[in-house]
Tab-separated table of C-alpha atoms and ligand atoms in Angstrom:
chain	number	residue	atom	x	y	z
A	1	UNK	CA	0.394	-0.064	0.260
A	2	UNK	CA	2.686	2.338	1.001
A	3	UNK	CA	3.444	2.216	-3.436
A	4	UNK	CA	0.060	3.555	-3.694
A	5	UNK	CA	1.306	6.792	-1.650
A	6	UNK	CA	4.752	6.959	-3.343
A	7	UNK	CA	2.796	6.913	-6.306
A	8	UNK	CA	0.645	9.627	-5.308
A	9	UNK	CA	3.377	11.689	-4.787
A	10	UNK	CA	4.907	11.432	-7.703
A	11	UNK	CA	2.983	11.733	-10.149
A	12	UNK	CA	-0.179	12.831	-8.385
A	13	UNK	CA	-2.510	11.422	-9.447
A	14	UNK	CA	-4.432	7.297	-8.333
A	15	UNK	CA	-7.196	5.541	-10.254
A	16	UNK	CA	-10.934	5.212	-8.519
A	17	UNK	CA	-9.429	1.693	-7.425
A	18	UNK	CA	-6.330	2.920	-6.145
A	19	UNK	CA	-7.639	5.940	-4.141
A	20	UNK	CA	-10.464	2.849	-2.985
A	21	UNK	CA	-7.887	0.324	-2.398
A	22	UNK	CA	-5.453	3.234	-0.387
A	23	UNK	CA	-9.427	4.427	1.691
A	24	UNK	CA	-10.068	0.885	2.429
A	25	UNK	CA	-7.532	-0.244	3.916
A	26	UNK	CA	-5.653	2.281	5.626
A	27	UNK	CA	-4.303	1.780	8.672
A	28	UNK	CA	-1.959	3.892	11.195
A	29	UNK	CA	1.167	2.689	9.498
A	30	UNK	CA	-0.352	3.839	6.540
A	31	UNK	CA	-1.416	7.116	7.899
A	32	UNK	CA	1.653	7.822	9.705
A	33	UNK	CA	3.572	7.381	6.462
A	34	UNK	CA	1.148	9.474	3.910
A	35	UNK	CA	1.251	12.459	6.579
A	36	UNK	CA	5.353	12.041	6.981
A	37	UNK	CA	5.979	12.610	3.413
A	38	UNK	CA	2.783	15.111	3.014
A	39	UNK	CA	4.985	17.065	5.424
A	40	UNK	CA	7.958	16.843	3.595
A	41	UNK	CA	6.460	17.400	0.205
A	42	UNK	CA	4.822	21.029	2.012
A	43	UNK	CA	8.277	21.866	3.574
A	44	UNK	CA	9.952	20.844	0.344
A	45	UNK	CA	7.940	23.772	-1.157
A	46	UNK	CA	7.062	26.184	1.187
A	47	UNK	CA	9.452	25.781	3.911
A	48	UNK	CA	7.392	26.255	7.477
A	49	UNK	CA	5.616	29.289	6.632
A	50	UNK	CA	2.151	29.441	7.235
A	51	UNK	CA	-0.077	31.778	5.380
A	52	UNK	CA	-2.974	33.354	7.226
A	53	UNK	CA	-5.974	35.060	5.867
A	54	UNK	CA	-8.465	37.118	7.729
A	55	UNK	CA	-11.627	35.623	7.897
A	56	UNK	CA	-14.487	38.175	7.571
A	57	UNK	CA	-17.899	36.615	8.454
A	58	UNK	CA	-19.790	39.269	7.163
A	59	UNK	CA	-23.627	38.268	6.673
A	60	UNK	CA	-25.371	34.741	7.889
A	61	UNK	CA	-28.346	35.424	6.440
A	62	UNK	CA	-28.919	32.560	3.729
A	63	UNK	CA	-31.676	31.899	1.190
A	64	UNK	CA	-30.638	28.325	1.295
A	65	UNK	CA	-31.077	25.382	3.175
A	66	UNK	CA	-28.415	23.057	3.492
A	67	UNK	CA	-29.191	19.824	6.013
A	68	UNK	CA	-26.391	20.231	7.515
A	69	UNK	CA	-25.360	24.077	8.271
A	70	UNK	CA	-26.404	26.277	11.201
A	71	UNK	CA	-27.686	28.924	9.039
A	72	UNK	CA	-29.698	27.458	7.082
A	73	UNK	CA	-32.748	29.199	6.141
A	74	UNK	CA	-35.060	26.892	8.274
A	75	UNK	CA	-33.107	27.865	11.202
A	76	UNK	CA	-35.203	30.251	13.046
A	77	UNK	CA	-33.183	29.983	16.189
A	78	UNK	CA	-30.398	31.705	14.457
A	79	UNK	CA	-29.744	35.535	15.197
A	80	UNK	CA	-28.852	36.369	11.790
A	81	UNK	CA	-26.839	39.215	11.239
A	82	UNK	CA	-25.417	41.823	8.037
A	83	UNK	CA	-22.476	43.836	8.850
A	84	UNK	CA	-22.470	47.040	6.980
A	85	UNK	CA	-19.625	47.977	4.462
A	86	UNK	CA	-18.542	50.028	6.931
A	87	UNK	CA	-17.903	47.598	9.361
A	88	UNK	CA	-15.616	45.470	6.551
A	89	UNK	CA	-13.939	48.246	5.787
A	90	UNK	CA	-13.044	48.443	9.924
A	91	UNK	CA	-12.425	44.686	9.981
A	92	UNK	CA	-10.119	45.439	7.296
A	93	UNK	CA	-8.148	47.895	8.393
A	94	UNK	CA	-7.588	45.839	12.203
A	95	UNK	CA	-7.077	43.319	9.512
A	96	UNK	CA	-4.467	45.162	8.021
A	97	UNK	CA	-2.518	46.393	10.940
A	98	UNK	CA	-2.478	43.203	12.146
A	99	UNK	CA	-0.530	42.061	9.335
A	100	UNK	CA	-3.184	40.319	7.006
A	101	UNK	CA	-3.027	40.284	3.742
A	102	UNK	CA	-5.622	38.321	2.341
A	103	UNK	CA	-9.307	39.369	3.537
A	104	UNK	CA	-11.544	36.340	2.959
A	105	UNK	CA	-15.368	37.475	2.452
A	106	UNK	CA	-17.890	35.197	3.635
A	107	UNK	CA	-21.592	34.836	3.571
A	108	UNK	CA	-24.381	33.227	3.464
A	109	UNK	CA	-26.480	33.417	-0.179
A	110	UNK	CA	-27.837	36.612	0.972
A	111	UNK	CA	-30.378	38.744	-1.581
A	112	UNK	CA	-30.070	41.841	1.081
A	113	UNK	CA	-26.388	42.081	0.515
A	114	UNK	CA	-26.238	43.178	-3.067
A	115	UNK	CA	-24.026	42.352	-5.745
A	116	UNK	CA	-23.177	45.936	-6.762
A	117	UNK	CA	-22.683	46.136	-2.884
A	118	UNK	CA	-20.297	43.745	-2.283
A	119	UNK	CA	-18.275	44.659	-5.850
A	120	UNK	CA	-17.898	48.303	-4.318
A	121	UNK	CA	-16.679	47.191	-1.155
A	122	UNK	CA	-14.371	44.828	-2.931
A	123	UNK	CA	-12.903	47.967	-4.957
A	124	UNK	CA	-12.597	50.290	-1.486
A	125	UNK	CA	-10.732	46.980	-0.102
A	126	UNK	CA	-8.492	47.176	-3.344
A	127	UNK	CA	-8.213	50.981	-3.515
A	128	UNK	CA	-6.989	50.955	0.127
A	129	UNK	CA	-4.964	48.136	0.285
A	130	UNK	CA	-3.578	47.388	-2.773
A	131	UNK	CA	-0.872	44.819	-1.934
A	132	UNK	CA	-3.768	42.430	0.062
A	133	UNK	CA	-6.028	39.935	-1.629
A	134	UNK	CA	-9.568	39.645	-1.825
A	135	UNK	CA	-11.020	36.214	-1.647
A	136	UNK	CA	-15.080	36.195	-1.333
A	137	UNK	CA	-17.090	33.068	-0.328
A	138	UNK	CA	-20.710	33.976	-1.111
A	139	UNK	CA	-21.763	30.641	-2.978
A	140	UNK	CA	-23.447	30.173	-6.565
A	141	UNK	CA	-23.931	33.050	-8.597
A	142	UNK	CA	-24.824	33.454	-12.165
A	143	UNK	CA	-21.384	33.581	-14.532
A	144	UNK	CA	-21.663	37.203	-15.565
A	145	UNK	CA	-21.896	38.233	-11.245
A	146	UNK	CA	-18.427	36.151	-10.665
A	147	UNK	CA	-17.211	38.185	-13.761
A	148	UNK	CA	-18.270	40.884	-11.858
A	149	UNK	CA	-16.969	40.619	-8.803
A	150	UNK	CA	-13.259	39.518	-11.038
A	151	UNK	CA	-13.978	43.109	-12.579
A	152	UNK	CA	-14.162	45.077	-9.225
A	153	UNK	CA	-10.880	43.388	-8.121
A	154	UNK	CA	-11.203	39.549	-6.626
A	155	UNK	CA	-8.423	37.763	-6.580
A	156	UNK	CA	-9.512	34.587	-5.406
A	157	UNK	CA	-13.221	32.130	-4.447
A	158	UNK	CA	-13.872	29.416	-2.645
A	159	UNK	CA	-16.983	27.024	-3.179
A	160	UNK	CA	-16.435	23.846	-1.298
A	161	UNK	CA	-18.237	21.305	-3.657
A	162	UNK	CA	-18.910	19.365	-0.441
A	163	UNK	CA	-19.494	16.053	-2.418
A	164	UNK	CA	-18.937	15.000	-5.834
A	165	UNK	CA	-20.923	12.317	-5.712
A	166	UNK	CA	-24.778	13.637	-7.337
A	167	UNK	CA	-26.708	10.942	-5.061
A	168	UNK	CA	-24.623	11.984	-1.777
A	169	UNK	CA	-25.362	15.327	-3.220
A	170	UNK	CA	-28.864	15.113	-2.879
A	171	UNK	CA	-28.962	13.025	0.705
A	172	UNK	CA	-27.006	16.255	2.227
A	173	UNK	CA	-29.113	19.129	0.175
A	174	UNK	CA	-33.612	19.782	-0.681
A	175	UNK	CA	-34.866	19.341	-3.694
A	176	UNK	CA	-33.502	22.466	-5.899
A	177	UNK	CA	-30.211	22.725	-6.237
A	178	UNK	CA	-27.559	20.329	-7.793
A	179	UNK	CA	-24.356	19.399	-8.057
A	180	UNK	CA	-24.040	19.761	-11.859
A	181	UNK	CA	-24.873	23.648	-11.145
A	182	UNK	CA	-21.936	23.563	-8.246
A	183	UNK	CA	-19.555	22.286	-10.368
A	184	UNK	CA	-20.379	24.330	-13.254
A	185	UNK	CA	-19.189	27.767	-11.039
A	186	UNK	CA	-16.192	26.470	-10.076
A	187	UNK	CA	-15.444	25.428	-14.069
A	188	UNK	CA	-17.004	29.039	-14.742
A	189	UNK	CA	-14.482	30.783	-11.717
A	190	UNK	CA	-11.334	29.083	-12.985
A	191	UNK	CA	-12.637	29.722	-16.865
A	192	UNK	CA	-12.745	33.878	-15.590
A	193	UNK	CA	-9.239	33.867	-13.686
A	194	UNK	CA	-10.086	33.681	-9.868
A	195	UNK	CA	-7.700	31.398	-7.909
A	196	UNK	CA	-10.301	28.953	-6.815
A	197	UNK	CA	-10.540	26.591	-4.003
A	198	UNK	CA	-13.277	23.743	-3.621
A	199	UNK	CA	-13.297	20.909	-0.555
A	200	UNK	CA	-15.587	19.050	0.690
A	201	UNK	CA	-16.637	17.758	4.450
A	202	UNK	CA	-15.288	14.756	6.123
A	203	UNK	CA	-17.321	12.198	7.405
A	204	UNK	CA	-20.305	13.670	6.341
A	205	UNK	CA	-23.930	11.869	6.126
A	206	UNK	CA	-24.274	8.830	4.190
A	207	UNK	CA	-20.076	9.759	3.012
A	208	UNK	CA	-18.647	6.419	1.535
A	209	UNK	CA	-15.065	5.386	0.437
A	210	UNK	CA	-16.651	5.465	-3.400
A	211	UNK	CA	-17.857	9.021	-2.818
A	212	UNK	CA	-14.850	10.049	-1.493
A	213	UNK	CA	-12.952	8.756	-4.079
A	214	UNK	CA	-15.216	10.896	-6.345
A	215	UNK	CA	-14.222	13.608	-4.308
A	216	UNK	CA	-10.542	13.306	-4.887
A	217	UNK	CA	-10.985	12.826	-8.508
A	218	UNK	CA	-13.052	15.596	-9.295
A	219	UNK	CA	-10.500	17.661	-7.352
A	220	UNK	CA	-7.327	16.237	-9.722
A	221	UNK	CA	-9.512	16.925	-12.480
A	222	UNK	CA	-10.275	20.528	-11.368
A	223	UNK	CA	-6.749	21.016	-9.966
A	224	UNK	CA	-7.997	24.171	-7.867
A	225	UNK	CA	-5.650	26.256	-6.608
A	226	UNK	CA	-6.956	26.096	-2.640
A	227	UNK	CA	-8.345	23.165	-0.544
A	228	UNK	CA	-10.011	23.409	2.031
A	229	UNK	CA	-11.318	19.830	4.135
A	230	UNK	CA	-12.658	19.715	7.449
A	231	UNK	CA	-14.621	17.335	9.673
A	232	UNK	CA	-18.373	16.772	9.301
A	233	UNK	CA	-19.540	18.295	12.579
A	234	UNK	CA	-23.409	18.468	13.435
A	235	UNK	CA	-25.574	21.298	14.400
A	236	UNK	CA	-27.627	20.575	16.672
A	237	UNK	CA	-30.804	22.939	15.106
A	238	UNK	CA	-30.280	21.084	11.931
A	239	UNK	CA	-31.632	17.423	10.377
A	240	UNK	CA	-27.919	16.165	11.019
A	241	UNK	CA	-27.957	17.589	14.550
A	242	UNK	CA	-27.919	14.021	16.108
A	243	UNK	CA	-25.018	12.845	13.272
A	244	UNK	CA	-21.409	11.604	14.525
A	245	UNK	CA	-18.922	14.078	13.839
A	246	UNK	CA	-16.251	13.262	11.148
A	247	UNK	CA	-13.162	11.522	12.673
A	248	UNK	CA	-9.611	13.357	12.728
A	249	UNK	CA	-7.833	10.670	11.109
A	250	UNK	CA	-9.240	10.019	8.384
A	251	UNK	CA	-9.430	13.987	7.943
A	252	UNK	CA	-5.785	13.994	8.148
A	253	UNK	CA	-5.064	11.328	6.003
A	254	UNK	CA	-7.051	12.992	3.240
A	255	UNK	CA	-5.500	16.365	4.174
A	256	UNK	CA	-1.904	14.023	3.414
A	257	UNK	CA	-3.395	12.590	0.187
A	258	UNK	CA	-4.394	15.829	-1.333
A	259	UNK	CA	-1.094	17.351	-0.280
A	260	UNK	CA	1.291	14.715	-2.260
A	261	UNK	CA	-1.717	15.218	-5.172
A	262	UNK	CA	-1.564	18.785	-5.227
A	263	UNK	CA	2.097	19.818	-4.076
A	264	UNK	CA	1.335	23.518	-4.651
A	265	UNK	CA	-1.864	24.633	-3.155
A	266	UNK	CA	-2.570	26.169	-0.425
A	267	UNK	CA	-4.372	23.553	1.973
A	268	UNK	CA	-5.667	25.286	5.316
A	269	UNK	CA	-5.610	23.594	8.301
A	270	UNK	CA	-9.772	24.381	8.905
A	271	UNK	CA	-11.646	25.912	12.188
A	272	UNK	CA	-13.829	22.915	12.026
A	273	UNK	CA	-10.122	20.140	13.003
A	274	UNK	CA	-9.021	22.408	15.256
A	275	UNK	CA	-12.726	22.731	16.487
A	276	UNK	CA	-12.597	18.553	16.433
A	277	UNK	CA	-9.583	17.759	18.740
A	278	UNK	CA	-7.131	19.764	20.450
A	279	UNK	CA	-4.834	20.172	19.017
A	280	UNK	CA	-6.103	19.476	15.738
A	281	UNK	CA	-4.985	22.778	13.461
A	282	UNK	CA	-1.310	21.614	14.544
A	283	UNK	CA	-1.809	17.816	13.628
A	284	UNK	CA	-3.783	19.000	9.777
A	285	UNK	CA	-0.126	21.573	9.362
A	286	UNK	CA	2.370	18.559	10.500
A	287	UNK	CA	-0.497	16.886	7.503
A	288	UNK	CA	0.529	19.100	5.048
A	289	UNK	CA	-1.508	22.081	5.536
A	290	UNK	CA	0.180	25.178	5.190
A	291	UNK	CA	-2.824	27.905	5.712
A	292	UNK	CA	-4.887	28.817	8.586
A	293	UNK	CA	-7.712	31.628	8.262
A	294	UNK	CA	-8.175	33.379	11.742
A	295	UNK	CA	-11.077	35.174	12.181
A	296	UNK	CA	-11.488	39.212	11.686
A	297	UNK	CA	-15.434	39.197	12.265
A	298	UNK	CA	-16.598	41.754	14.641
A	299	UNK	CA	-17.010	40.417	18.790
A	300	UNK	CA	-20.336	40.603	19.136
A	301	UNK	CA	-20.769	38.705	15.683
A	302	UNK	CA	-18.524	35.739	15.594
A	303	UNK	CA	-20.675	33.151	18.019
A	304	UNK	CA	-24.127	33.540	15.514
A	305	UNK	CA	-22.075	32.665	12.988
A	306	UNK	CA	-22.494	28.718	13.594
A	307	UNK	CA	-22.246	26.449	11.005
A	308	UNK	CA	-21.750	23.622	13.277
A	309	UNK	CA	-21.540	23.805	16.996
A	310	UNK	CA	-19.110	25.038	19.592
A	311	UNK	CA	-17.606	26.466	16.465
A	312	UNK	CA	-13.920	27.735	17.789
A	313	UNK	CA	-14.078	31.779	17.641
A	314	UNK	CA	-11.320	33.385	19.825
A	315	UNK	CA	-8.145	31.918	21.215
A	316	UNK	CA	-5.762	31.114	18.102
A	317	UNK	CA	-8.520	31.361	15.751
A	318	UNK	CA	-9.064	35.308	17.132
A	319	UNK	CA	-6.828	37.631	14.845
A	320	UNK	CA	-6.496	39.700	17.135
A	321	UNK	CA	-4.604	36.704	18.802
A	322	UNK	CA	-1.987	36.598	16.128
A	323	UNK	CA	0.482	36.225	18.516
A	324	UNK	CA	-1.117	33.520	20.810
A	325	UNK	CA	-1.470	31.439	17.299
A	326	UNK	CA	2.163	32.114	16.327
A	327	UNK	CA	3.467	30.937	19.953
A	328	UNK	CA	1.460	27.529	18.981
A	329	UNK	CA	3.013	27.249	15.728
A	330	UNK	CA	6.125	27.887	17.118
A	331	UNK	CA	6.311	24.677	19.652
A	332	UNK	CA	5.922	22.708	16.171
A	333	UNK	CA	8.442	24.522	14.330
A	334	UNK	CA	6.502	26.674	11.793
A	335	UNK	CA	5.564	30.595	11.426
A	336	UNK	CA	3.331	32.354	10.498
A	337	UNK	CA	4.205	35.123	7.449
A	338	UNK	CA	2.711	38.767	6.088
A	339	UNK	CA	2.345	37.907	2.595
A	340	UNK	CA	-0.595	37.401	0.283
A	341	UNK	CA	0.615	33.956	-0.095
A	342	UNK	CA	-0.296	33.401	-3.838
A	343	UNK	CA	-0.527	30.259	-5.912
A	344	UNK	CA	2.473	29.271	-7.510
A	345	UNK	CA	3.892	26.325	-8.791
A	346	UNK	CA	8.220	26.135	-9.028
B	401	SF4	S1	-23.839	26.050	3.590
B	401	SF4	FE1	-23.727	27.551	2.572
B	401	SF4	S2	-25.472	27.415	1.289
B	401	SF4	FE2	-25.794	26.520	2.309
B	401	SF4	S3	-27.309	27.019	4.275
B	401	SF4	FE3	-25.048	27.137	5.102
B	401	SF4	S4	-24.112	29.557	4.276
B	401	SF4	FE4	-26.110	29.088	2.968
């Protein structure tokens, strides 16, 4: 089985059968082997630098109803908020002084925050901070709207596909949305010229080895510049509230496989992996992750962006605690850097 890991490292690609063999036959020894190789590849390509992104969760209003998400429109217990343009710009100002050179504007699919307004905010951020990258993560939009975001100056776009299996997609989402449309969005974003990020939850309800193989193969096909995966964590006020969370060991193994397949990708140690287990973020970094996204949102709203239960937003997850984050990373031999951290293949 180790030869499959070696093959992935050198050829950056496996067949469905080979991925299936790795996922079904994984042992602790194999996991360790993959994670160590992935760590070496990451250090070879990025050194021990960790890129930081300032996350601004600017609206938790969403018209969609994904079964796994605490922000789904049917969750009437969610306390909704939407930041004003001025509040978003204040987050950026704060973040710039803290050393952030990428701002990630993330939100639900909120029709109340218009595309024009978002374009104006992006333009203003780029005008005030020309040395910074802007990443958007606001869900599915028509191609022409993505083009408008790009023309306004947005550099990157995050849109997780969540599962690349049509049937599985149908079990995670209500009728009326489709995997095909989501994939089309990702292809549109790529063609327009965005640096694109996708990803999926590990251990979501109804996930199987086959659906995970589809995820890995789809990501091989798309070749995104950023790949974010994290364990599924239930939210009590959703239909999946009683489902078990995804496993840390499988998440780390998948991070390692993704690193070996995509040696230059920007791979975040997600908040979910830090929420699932104390030290999870560090373990993700030691398995091939090289990005962290501390929270720059106004303090008063952080708890309301509740995608899943107990989501971390303080301690080293808080942007203002960069020192705490640096101290934690120093313990494993890494350091954050003040840089845009664009995708580069060398
Ligand atoms: S996952 Fe995204 S699109 Fe789905 S309900 Fe949550 S915020 Fe909305």
